[in-house]
Short mmCIF file of C-alpha atoms and ligand atoms in Angstrom, two decimals:
data_model
loop_
_atom_site.label_atom_id
_atom_site.label_comp_id
_atom_site.label_asym_id
_atom_site.label_seq_id
_atom_site.Cartn_x
_atom_site.Cartn_y
_atom_site.Cartn_z
CA MET A 21 -20.96 21.56 -17.93
CA SER A 22 -19.98 24.17 -20.50
CA ARG A 23 -21.49 24.16 -23.96
CA PHE A 24 -17.99 23.43 -25.26
CA PHE A 25 -17.72 20.04 -23.60
CA SER A 26 -17.32 17.43 -26.31
CA ALA A 27 -20.47 15.48 -27.14
CA ARG A 28 -18.25 12.40 -26.75
CA ARG A 29 -17.62 13.17 -23.07
CA ARG A 30 -20.98 14.40 -21.88
CA THR A 31 -22.10 11.12 -20.40
CA LEU A 32 -18.73 10.36 -18.80
CA LYS A 33 -19.03 9.68 -15.08
CA PRO A 34 -15.57 10.29 -13.62
CA TYR A 35 -13.99 8.09 -10.99
CA VAL A 36 -14.57 9.34 -7.47
CA PRO A 37 -11.38 8.98 -5.42
CA GLY A 38 -11.51 8.48 -1.66
CA GLU A 39 -11.64 11.63 0.42
CA GLN A 40 -8.36 13.44 1.11
CA PRO A 41 -9.71 15.90 3.67
CA ARG A 42 -7.68 18.88 4.84
CA ASP A 43 -10.12 20.22 7.48
CA MET A 44 -8.72 18.22 10.39
CA LYS A 45 -6.35 15.38 11.17
CA TYR A 46 -8.18 12.09 10.77
CA VAL A 47 -7.12 8.57 11.54
CA LYS A 48 -7.07 7.99 7.82
CA LEU A 49 -8.09 4.46 6.90
CA ASN A 50 -9.96 5.19 3.67
CA THR A 51 -7.62 5.03 0.66
CA ASN A 52 -5.37 2.04 1.30
CA GLU A 53 -2.24 4.09 1.72
CA SER A 54 0.66 2.84 3.80
CA PRO A 55 0.74 4.16 7.38
CA PHE A 56 4.55 4.19 7.19
CA PRO A 57 6.75 6.83 5.57
CA PRO A 58 8.68 5.97 2.41
CA SER A 59 12.17 4.50 2.75
CA GLU A 60 14.79 7.08 3.76
CA LYS A 61 16.72 6.02 0.66
CA ALA A 62 13.73 6.97 -1.51
CA VAL A 63 13.49 10.40 0.11
CA LYS A 64 17.22 11.02 -0.23
CA GLU A 65 17.26 10.09 -3.92
CA ALA A 66 14.19 12.24 -4.63
CA CYS A 67 15.79 15.27 -2.96
CA LYS A 68 18.94 14.83 -5.01
CA ALA A 69 16.90 14.58 -8.22
CA ALA A 70 15.08 17.82 -7.36
CA GLU A 71 18.33 19.69 -7.94
CA SER A 72 18.16 19.08 -11.70
CA LEU A 73 14.51 19.76 -12.40
CA GLU A 74 15.39 22.18 -15.20
CA LEU A 75 15.81 19.13 -17.44
CA TYR A 76 13.04 16.78 -18.58
CA SER A 77 12.86 13.36 -17.01
CA ASP A 78 14.21 10.34 -18.90
CA PRO A 79 11.22 9.03 -20.91
CA GLU A 80 12.70 5.54 -20.87
CA CYS A 81 13.24 5.54 -17.09
CA THR A 82 16.55 3.81 -17.89
CA LEU A 83 18.06 3.55 -14.40
CA LEU A 84 14.77 2.65 -12.73
CA VAL A 85 14.06 -0.02 -15.34
CA LYS A 86 17.56 -1.43 -14.82
CA LYS A 87 17.04 -1.56 -11.05
CA LEU A 88 13.62 -3.24 -11.31
CA SER A 89 14.90 -5.77 -13.83
CA GLU A 90 17.58 -6.80 -11.31
CA VAL A 91 15.19 -6.96 -8.36
CA TYR A 92 12.37 -8.75 -10.21
CA GLY A 93 14.46 -10.92 -12.53
CA VAL A 94 12.81 -9.75 -15.75
CA ASN A 95 14.30 -8.27 -18.92
CA ARG A 96 14.38 -4.51 -19.38
CA ASP A 97 12.14 -4.63 -22.43
CA GLU A 98 9.50 -6.44 -20.35
CA ILE A 99 8.97 -3.40 -18.08
CA LEU A 100 7.03 -0.16 -18.43
CA PHE A 101 6.83 2.49 -15.70
CA THR A 102 3.88 4.84 -15.46
CA ASN A 103 2.37 7.64 -13.39
CA GLY A 104 0.78 5.33 -10.82
CA SER A 105 -0.59 1.98 -11.93
CA ASP A 106 -3.79 3.82 -12.85
CA GLU A 107 -1.96 5.10 -15.90
CA ILE A 108 -0.82 1.70 -17.15
CA LEU A 109 -4.34 0.36 -16.63
CA ASN A 110 -5.68 3.23 -18.71
CA PHE A 111 -3.04 2.51 -21.36
CA ALA A 112 -4.10 -1.16 -21.37
CA PHE A 113 -7.72 -0.24 -22.09
CA ALA A 114 -6.48 2.03 -24.90
CA ALA A 115 -4.07 -0.56 -26.28
CA PHE A 116 -5.84 -3.90 -26.02
CA CYS A 117 -9.60 -3.25 -26.24
CA ASP A 118 -11.86 -2.58 -29.18
CA GLU A 119 -15.44 -3.29 -30.27
CA GLU A 120 -14.75 -6.99 -30.72
CA ASN A 121 -12.16 -7.53 -28.01
CA TYR A 122 -14.06 -5.54 -25.45
CA ALA A 123 -13.23 -5.43 -21.77
CA VAL A 124 -14.61 -7.83 -19.17
CA PHE A 125 -14.19 -7.53 -15.41
CA PRO A 126 -16.15 -8.32 -12.23
CA ASP A 127 -19.21 -6.24 -11.32
CA ILE A 128 -17.54 -5.48 -8.02
CA THR A 129 -13.94 -4.47 -8.53
CA TYR A 130 -11.75 -1.39 -8.89
CA GLY A 131 -14.14 1.45 -9.76
CA PHE A 132 -11.76 2.94 -12.30
CA TYR A 133 -12.15 0.09 -14.85
CA PRO A 134 -15.53 1.20 -16.25
CA VAL A 135 -14.29 4.80 -16.34
CA PHE A 136 -11.18 3.82 -18.31
CA ALA A 137 -13.40 1.85 -20.69
CA GLU A 138 -15.71 4.83 -21.23
CA MET A 139 -12.79 7.22 -21.61
CA ASN A 140 -11.29 5.01 -24.32
CA ASN A 141 -14.64 4.45 -26.02
CA VAL A 142 -14.49 0.68 -25.57
CA PRO A 143 -17.47 -1.45 -24.64
CA TYR A 144 -17.30 -3.53 -21.48
CA ALA A 145 -19.21 -6.25 -19.66
CA GLU A 146 -19.32 -6.65 -15.90
CA ILE A 147 -19.40 -10.25 -14.75
CA PRO A 148 -21.17 -10.71 -11.39
CA LEU A 149 -19.18 -12.04 -8.47
CA LYS A 150 -20.70 -15.03 -6.71
CA ASP A 151 -22.93 -14.36 -3.68
CA ASP A 152 -19.94 -14.80 -1.39
CA LEU A 153 -18.16 -12.03 -3.36
CA THR A 154 -15.62 -14.42 -4.89
CA ILE A 155 -14.77 -14.50 -8.60
CA ASP A 156 -16.14 -17.51 -10.48
CA VAL A 157 -13.05 -18.45 -12.48
CA SER A 158 -15.12 -20.43 -14.97
CA ASP A 159 -16.73 -17.14 -16.12
CA TYR A 160 -13.38 -16.09 -17.54
CA ILE A 161 -12.23 -19.37 -19.07
CA SER A 162 -12.18 -18.96 -22.88
CA VAL A 163 -14.22 -15.76 -22.56
CA ASN A 164 -12.29 -14.44 -25.59
CA LYS A 165 -12.43 -10.84 -24.44
CA THR A 166 -9.84 -8.55 -22.85
CA VAL A 167 -9.86 -9.58 -19.20
CA PHE A 168 -9.12 -7.23 -16.29
CA ILE A 169 -8.83 -8.85 -12.88
CA ALA A 170 -7.54 -7.24 -9.71
CA ASN A 171 -5.75 -9.88 -7.65
CA PRO A 172 -6.43 -9.53 -4.76
CA ASN A 173 -9.71 -8.01 -5.83
CA ALA A 174 -10.81 -4.65 -4.49
CA PRO A 175 -12.68 -3.79 -2.39
CA THR A 176 -13.19 -7.40 -1.25
CA GLY A 177 -9.49 -8.23 -0.73
CA ILE A 178 -10.18 -11.79 -1.90
CA ALA A 179 -7.36 -13.37 -3.94
CA LEU A 180 -7.39 -16.01 -6.65
CA GLY A 181 -4.66 -18.65 -6.61
CA LEU A 182 -1.88 -18.55 -9.18
CA ASP A 183 -3.21 -21.73 -10.80
CA GLU A 184 -6.58 -20.03 -11.30
CA ILE A 185 -4.98 -16.93 -12.80
CA GLU A 186 -2.90 -19.15 -15.09
CA SER A 187 -5.99 -21.03 -16.28
CA ILE A 188 -7.61 -17.73 -17.29
CA VAL A 189 -4.50 -16.51 -19.10
CA LYS A 190 -3.98 -19.85 -20.84
CA SER A 191 -7.56 -20.19 -22.03
CA ASN A 192 -7.63 -16.75 -23.70
CA PRO A 193 -4.56 -16.90 -25.96
CA ASP A 194 -5.99 -14.41 -28.46
CA ASN A 195 -6.69 -11.71 -25.91
CA ALA A 196 -4.65 -9.73 -23.46
CA VAL A 197 -5.28 -10.65 -19.84
CA ILE A 198 -4.45 -7.89 -17.36
CA ILE A 199 -3.81 -8.85 -13.74
CA ASP A 200 -3.85 -5.78 -11.51
CA GLU A 201 -1.63 -6.63 -8.55
CA ALA A 202 -1.88 -3.34 -6.64
CA TYR A 203 -2.28 -5.29 -3.38
CA VAL A 204 -0.40 -8.48 -4.19
CA ASP A 205 2.41 -7.92 -1.66
CA PHE A 206 0.03 -8.31 1.28
CA GLY A 207 -0.77 -11.97 0.75
CA ALA A 208 -1.47 -13.09 -2.82
CA GLU A 209 0.83 -14.87 -5.24
CA SER A 210 2.13 -12.73 -8.10
CA ALA A 211 1.64 -13.83 -11.70
CA ALA A 212 4.80 -11.93 -12.72
CA GLY A 213 6.71 -15.19 -13.21
CA LEU A 214 4.22 -16.21 -15.91
CA ILE A 215 5.07 -13.41 -18.33
CA HIS A 216 7.80 -15.52 -19.89
CA LYS A 217 5.34 -18.33 -20.49
CA TYR A 218 2.34 -16.37 -21.87
CA LYS A 219 2.58 -13.62 -24.47
CA ASN A 220 -0.90 -12.30 -23.59
CA LEU A 221 -0.31 -11.57 -19.90
CA LEU A 222 0.20 -8.07 -18.48
CA VAL A 223 0.84 -7.83 -14.74
CA THR A 224 0.54 -4.36 -13.18
CA GLN A 225 1.89 -3.31 -9.81
CA THR A 226 2.32 -0.10 -7.83
CA PHE A 227 4.68 1.66 -5.44
CA SER A 228 1.63 3.26 -3.74
CA LYS A 229 0.91 0.56 -1.19
CA SER A 230 3.72 -1.68 0.10
CA ARG A 231 6.41 0.88 -0.81
CA SER A 232 4.64 3.84 0.83
CA MET A 233 4.84 6.07 -2.24
CA ALA A 234 1.19 6.86 -3.10
CA GLY A 235 2.00 10.56 -3.33
CA ALA A 236 4.86 9.99 -5.77
CA ARG A 237 2.63 8.25 -8.36
CA LEU A 238 4.67 5.29 -9.58
CA GLY A 239 3.33 2.12 -11.11
CA PHE A 240 4.63 -0.39 -13.62
CA GLY A 241 3.71 -3.24 -15.89
CA LEU A 242 5.49 -6.51 -16.63
CA ALA A 243 4.75 -8.35 -19.86
CA ASP A 244 6.17 -9.87 -23.00
CA LYS A 245 8.16 -7.25 -24.90
CA GLU A 246 5.56 -7.00 -27.66
CA LEU A 247 2.80 -6.04 -25.21
CA ILE A 248 5.18 -3.51 -23.62
CA ALA A 249 5.91 -2.07 -27.08
CA ASP A 250 2.16 -1.60 -27.67
CA LEU A 251 1.80 0.15 -24.33
CA ASN A 252 4.76 2.35 -25.22
CA THR A 253 3.00 3.36 -28.43
CA VAL A 254 0.11 4.62 -26.29
CA LYS A 255 2.48 6.24 -23.80
CA TYR A 256 4.45 8.11 -26.47
CA SER A 257 1.13 9.25 -27.96
CA THR A 258 0.02 10.63 -24.61
CA ASN A 259 2.82 11.80 -22.32
CA PRO A 260 6.39 10.59 -22.87
CA TYR A 261 7.58 12.22 -19.61
CA ASN A 262 4.93 10.49 -17.55
CA VAL A 263 7.26 9.65 -14.65
CA ASN A 264 8.87 12.73 -13.13
CA LYS A 265 12.52 12.89 -12.06
CA MET A 266 11.94 12.88 -8.31
CA THR A 267 9.59 9.92 -8.49
CA MET A 268 11.97 7.99 -10.71
CA ALA A 269 14.81 8.58 -8.23
CA ALA A 270 12.57 7.71 -5.27
CA GLY A 271 11.67 4.46 -7.00
CA ILE A 272 15.32 3.50 -7.31
CA GLY A 273 15.81 4.36 -3.62
CA ALA A 274 12.84 2.24 -2.58
CA LEU A 275 14.07 -0.72 -4.63
CA SER A 276 17.43 -0.45 -2.85
CA ASP A 277 15.65 -0.91 0.46
CA GLU A 278 13.57 -4.05 -0.03
CA GLU A 279 14.13 -5.09 3.58
CA TYR A 280 12.28 -1.97 4.77
CA THR A 281 9.38 -2.84 2.45
CA ARG A 282 9.35 -6.44 3.70
CA ILE A 283 9.20 -5.38 7.35
CA ASN A 284 6.33 -2.97 6.66
CA ILE A 285 4.39 -5.65 4.80
CA GLU A 286 4.79 -8.03 7.76
CA THR A 287 3.56 -5.32 10.16
CA VAL A 288 0.50 -4.63 8.00
CA LYS A 289 -0.29 -8.35 7.93
CA GLU A 290 0.01 -8.58 11.72
CA ASN A 291 -2.20 -5.52 12.16
CA ARG A 292 -4.71 -6.99 9.72
CA ALA A 293 -4.95 -10.20 11.77
CA PHE A 294 -5.32 -8.16 14.98
CA THR A 295 -8.04 -5.94 13.48
CA ALA A 296 -9.95 -8.85 11.96
CA ALA A 297 -9.96 -10.71 15.29
CA GLU A 298 -11.14 -7.61 17.19
CA LEU A 299 -13.87 -6.86 14.66
CA LYS A 300 -15.06 -10.46 14.78
CA LYS A 301 -15.34 -10.21 18.57
CA LEU A 302 -17.62 -7.22 18.01
CA GLY A 303 -19.88 -9.21 15.69
CA PHE A 304 -18.54 -8.11 12.29
CA GLU A 305 -18.53 -10.40 9.28
CA MET A 306 -15.80 -9.96 6.70
CA THR A 307 -14.25 -11.34 3.57
CA ASP A 308 -10.96 -13.21 3.70
CA SER A 309 -8.66 -10.34 2.77
CA SER A 310 -5.18 -10.77 1.33
CA ALA A 311 -4.82 -7.00 0.95
CA ASN A 312 -3.92 -4.04 3.17
CA PHE A 313 -7.58 -3.53 4.03
CA ILE A 314 -10.53 -5.36 5.54
CA PHE A 315 -13.99 -5.45 3.99
CA ALA A 316 -16.50 -5.84 6.81
CA LYS A 317 -20.16 -5.46 7.74
CA HIS A 318 -22.08 -5.60 11.00
CA PRO A 319 -25.61 -7.01 11.32
CA ALA A 320 -26.72 -4.20 13.66
CA VAL A 321 -25.41 -1.14 11.90
CA ASP A 322 -25.87 0.12 8.39
CA GLY A 323 -22.60 0.54 6.42
CA GLU A 324 -23.12 4.20 5.63
CA LYS A 325 -24.19 5.01 9.18
CA LEU A 326 -21.06 3.44 10.64
CA TYR A 327 -18.90 5.34 8.16
CA LEU A 328 -20.58 8.66 9.09
CA LEU A 329 -20.44 8.05 12.84
CA LEU A 330 -16.75 7.17 12.65
CA LYS A 331 -16.05 10.22 10.50
CA LYS A 332 -17.65 12.45 13.16
CA ARG A 333 -15.20 10.91 15.61
CA GLY A 334 -12.22 11.59 13.35
CA VAL A 335 -11.79 8.09 11.92
CA LEU A 336 -12.11 7.87 8.15
CA ILE A 337 -13.02 4.59 6.42
CA ARG A 338 -14.47 3.98 2.93
CA HIS A 339 -18.11 3.29 2.18
CA PHE A 340 -19.37 2.38 -1.30
CA THR A 341 -22.97 3.03 -2.30
CA LEU A 342 -23.08 0.19 -4.86
CA ASP A 343 -26.15 -1.87 -4.00
CA ARG A 344 -24.49 -5.27 -3.51
CA ILE A 345 -21.87 -3.95 -1.11
CA LYS A 346 -23.59 -1.03 0.61
CA ASP A 347 -23.71 -2.89 3.95
CA TYR A 348 -19.92 -3.10 4.00
CA ASN A 349 -17.09 -0.74 4.73
CA ARG A 350 -13.52 -0.98 3.54
CA ILE A 351 -11.03 -0.31 6.29
CA THR A 352 -7.38 0.31 5.45
CA ILE A 353 -4.89 -1.35 7.76
CA GLY A 354 -2.85 1.29 9.56
CA THR A 355 -0.50 1.21 12.51
CA LYS A 356 -1.44 -0.84 15.59
CA GLU A 357 -2.28 2.41 17.39
CA GLN A 358 -4.57 3.54 14.58
CA MET A 359 -6.35 0.20 14.59
CA GLN A 360 -6.79 0.38 18.36
CA ILE A 361 -8.40 3.82 17.99
CA LEU A 362 -10.69 2.41 15.30
CA ILE A 363 -11.76 -0.53 17.49
CA LYS A 364 -12.31 1.68 20.53
CA ASN A 365 -14.54 4.03 18.55
CA ILE A 366 -16.51 1.20 16.97
CA LYS A 367 -17.08 -0.33 20.43
CA GLU A 368 -18.40 2.99 21.71
CA ILE A 369 -20.65 3.41 18.68
CA LEU A 370 -22.08 -0.10 19.07
CA ASP A 371 -22.63 0.48 22.80
CA THR A 372 -24.20 3.90 22.64
CA GLU A 373 -25.30 4.91 19.18
CA VAL A 374 -27.04 1.93 17.56
N1 PMP B 15 -5.62 -1.06 -8.78
C1 PMP B 15 -6.40 -1.12 -7.70
C2 PMP B 15 -7.18 -2.37 -7.46
C3 PMP B 15 -6.45 -0.04 -6.81
O1 PMP B 15 -7.24 -0.11 -5.73
C4 PMP B 15 -5.69 1.11 -7.09
C5 PMP B 15 -5.74 2.36 -6.25
N2 PMP B 15 -5.90 2.27 -4.97
C6 PMP B 15 -4.90 1.12 -8.24
C7 PMP B 15 -4.89 0.02 -9.07
C8 PMP B 15 -4.09 2.32 -8.65
O2 PMP B 15 -3.16 2.70 -7.75
P1 PMP B 15 -1.97 3.68 -8.14
O3 PMP B 15 -2.41 4.49 -9.33
O4 PMP B 15 -1.76 4.51 -6.93
O5 PMP B 15 -0.81 2.81 -8.48
#
């Protein structure tokens, strides 16, 4: 740390993203990316857009907003696009939290939430998950704070039902409730349809997972137009050109190819069922995941040890050191072939190395 680092930032512990190693080619199952390439339409549109990079991107994302409003059946002023959904989540902490309306979220959830809270100088409280790693909905009923819930939750993959989400939104009318639906396409019910009913609901989604565009950085929020206006105030005070031209064009391409997205989602779900069944045969226990990953532990092998042994064999999964979940690993669902390699390596490890 230099002596110039602001006193305000000295205690900040930054988010630690999953490894993106360049040393060798891994079977990469550690950051919940899609194993499939983006839609050809997305690639084509992005290439075309690259030809006019001398001009700034459209800060209003006009054409992309128009396309999403048609596909999702929402009004244009109920949409905000951002640089990944990380950015809209950060904006939400900046826009809707303060000393009184501080942030609340589960103790085990997306690791960026506490960092966003710190970065925006807002207090937060972490509400423990139940012993079975599910969210106790009653903890959030009339909590009267700014609620952040990932649905499905990460890294557990466990989803709440739409009725449960609605009860949380409904019981906190004086606070914004943010539902982070990064993984919703893989098995949970979206709360997007509720934005016309509740003025305090912000639903965030991403193109990083089901639309295979993690590297493009495209996320968005859906909410009542007044919440979107608040988020725009933060956006225009930060980075008006937050979505670059190629990404914007790729987004339009991807939204023109929803059938491709649907097929990939179905394949991921099939591969998830296959992987879960194989892991169970090997003695693993796991949460009931509605996401593009499995969260599993084995009684005979320590979570970190399994992660390290697999890494040595060229298979990368994600281990978290947090005490309550250190026995587990989070395994992204890849292609069938990738999952077969994973299972084969785990079998060998269980047979010979533990
Ligand atoms: N929410 C959750 C729960 C996530 O796990 C992630 C990242 N994997 C994000 C949001 C942000 O994703 P992105 O910025 O790529 O849209």
